[in-house]
C-alpha angles and dihedrals in degrees: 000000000000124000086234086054089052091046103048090051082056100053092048092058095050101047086054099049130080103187137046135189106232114203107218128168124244107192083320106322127116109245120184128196127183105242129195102226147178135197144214119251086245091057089229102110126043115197122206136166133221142154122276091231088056132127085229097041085050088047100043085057093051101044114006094196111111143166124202122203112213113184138166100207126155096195091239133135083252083066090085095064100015108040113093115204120196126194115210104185118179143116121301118205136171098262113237111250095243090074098042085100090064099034099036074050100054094038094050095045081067103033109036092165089057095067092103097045088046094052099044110113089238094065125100116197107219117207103197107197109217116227091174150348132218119201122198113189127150085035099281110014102120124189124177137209125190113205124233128193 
């Protein structure tokens, strides 16, 4: 299989789903927390949105390294040969607010009802940069793409 091919089966999850699991640390231990996101069109940078008092947010300022889980299962029996998971594992940080215009944009484009929540003064945008993606389909069928910027 091609690397456009993966990419573009990336691209296609992710354009068709809304919430994510991110993986952050807490002194060690793993911590998740579901995420509305949203991507760039090169598949190189996730955005994400939570508030500054958070766990994650807490997390995210202590160890920047991060993995997300995207996934389109049913939960349905057919999960086990149908659903396809895909592991974005890269570095979150507080995006500066001189990019808040592109990335608001992009976020919102995806998340209209958020905008509130977006534009409350108690909200952090997080820009993740993606280093590389894993992709499980067919239970265990993995294919990998490293990201390059």
């Amino acid at each position: 299989m091609t690397t456009s091919r993966l990419r573009d089966d990336i691209a296609a999850l992710l354009a068709a789903q809304r919430l994510a699991v991110l993986a952050t640390q807490d002194q060690n231990q793993p911590y998740t927390s579901l995420m509305a996101f949203a991507h760039t069109a090169d598949l190189s940078t996730i955005v994400a949105a939570t508030g500054q008092e958070t766990r994650k947010h807490a997390n995210i300022m202590a160890e920047a390294r991060v993995s997300l889980l995207f996934d389109n299962r049913a939960n349905s029996e057919n999960d086990f040969t149908q659903a396809i998971s895909l592991t974005a594992i890269g570095t979150a940080t507080p995006l500066p607010v001189s990019s808040y215009p592109h990335y608001s944009a992009l976020y919102l484009a995806k998340h209209p009802a958020l905008r509130s929540f977006l534009e409350s003064p108690s909200t952090v945008l997080l820009i993740i940069i993606i280093e590389r993606y894993l992709m499980v389909d067919n239970f265990e069928h993995i294919r990998e793409m490293i990201v390059t910027p």
